[in-house]
Amino acid sequence: MQEKPYIVIMAGGIGSRFWPYSRNNRPKQFLDILGTGRTLLQMTFDRFLEISTVERFFIVTNQNYLDLVKEQLPELDEKQILTEPLRRNTATCIAYATYRIHSLDPDAMIIVAPADHLITQEKKFHQAIELASQAAQIEGRLVTMGIKPNRPDTGYGYIQYLDNSENGAFKVKTFTEKPNSKLAKAFLESGDFVWNSGMFVWKVKSLISAYEKYMPDVAEVFNEGVFYFGGLEEKEFINRAYSMLKNISIDNGIMEHSDNVYVIPTEFGWSDLGSWHSIHELKKRDKDNNVVEGNSILYDTKNSYIKVDGNKLVVIQGLDNYLVNESDNVLLICKLDAEKKFREFVANAKKKGEDFV
């Protein structure tokens, strides 16, 4: 890489599949889920600090989390924290950061990443980012990071690529949202599919051209931002802009339509930490494949995740593949792999009162 890239960290999600540990007022990206002493947001910041400089970071988050970001990343100037008034998914989130950076540096290279992923092999990760950055030097090209799958997982999106590599970058053929089990197995066996990591590398000009072509409504709205970015009226402009835009992902809005998308198939110990089940796979487990956090006595219990308040003793008997989680005023007991039910859990808890979500 020539100039240091700009780093855009998306940190606005609510982490509902980690409820009740993850709450509206402190979602999972602001929690030390892995017990490292650093939150997921801080770990992501640390990872990218190896390849950029503090002044080139931008955190995009919900306006309710401004103070949390300031508390956890005091190195940043407040102008580097871009707050969203509404949740409008990744196409709008990324557009805000992209047009903001373009107003500062029209020749910028941008790396976009979620705040809540785990990467265990950071040297390999940095090498893959370098490869992606080289591939993205070509004007108009959009580059995404693909993870070589090791199982037919139905919880991830998949990217199919052509076999004509250009220095490790492969042209993308298709995007597929979370497939069923049969399709996921076929993808794994074919050898030309990778998991969609949700991490991207591109020149700011390349992405703006893509917005103009595939999402002209977004481009029209944010083009006006040049008059407001960095000034006192930026917040008012963003409030107005977000009220005019729809909720759509960058994949649905741009990546699936562009014929100039490339993927870097790679492996660097990646997990999207999308559920309690995924954390269970990463944590240290006992002889019965249980993760136990807190003061518990287990009988005839296996393949489970027990996370409870250490101030009380919890006795559990006869569970298999269960999650038991006590967080503040909520006790949750459900199947460990029941992540598809969590939206329902949270919606019904909300009916009981805002204090429970």
PDB file of C-alpha atoms in Angstrom, residues 1 32 63 69 89 106 109 121 131-132 161 200 222 232 241 261 267 284 301 346:
ATOM      1  CA  MET A   1       0.000   0.000   0.000  1.00  0.00           C
ATOM      2  CA  ASP A  32     -15.640  -8.132  26.356  1.00  0.00           C
ATOM      3  CA  GLN A  63     -26.242   8.081  17.877  1.00  0.00           C
ATOM      4  CA  VAL A  69     -17.395   4.770  21.500  1.00  0.00           C
ATOM      5  CA  ASN A  89     -28.328  -1.126   7.109  1.00  0.00           C
ATOM      6  CA  PRO A 106     -10.734  12.050  -2.978  1.00  0.00           C
ATOM      7  CA  MET A 109      -8.295   3.809  -0.129  1.00  0.00           C
ATOM      8  CA  GLN A 121      -4.314 -15.130  12.768  1.00  0.00           C
ATOM      9  CA  LEU A 131      -3.435  -8.307  -1.360  1.00  0.00           C
ATOM     10  CA  ALA A 132      -6.937  -6.817  -1.437  1.00  0.00           C
ATOM     11  CA  TYR A 161     -15.914 -16.897  -7.951  1.00  0.00           C
ATOM     12  CA  PHE A 200     -14.427  -4.712   1.864  1.00  0.00           C
ATOM     13  CA  PHE A 222     -24.989  12.235   0.005  1.00  0.00           C
ATOM     14  CA  LEU A 232     -22.013  22.468  12.571  1.00  0.00           C
ATOM     15  CA  ALA A 241     -30.523  12.225   4.661  1.00  0.00           C
ATOM     16  CA  VAL A 261     -16.396  -7.225  -7.913  1.00  0.00           C
ATOM     17  CA  GLU A 267      -8.082 -18.117   5.862  1.00  0.00           C
ATOM     18  CA  LYS A 284     -12.479 -23.471  26.517  1.00  0.00           C
ATOM     19  CA  THR A 301     -25.125 -31.951  31.416  1.00  0.00           C
ATOM     20  CA  VAL A 346     -36.397 -10.007  22.281  1.00  0.00           C
TER      21      VAL A 346
END
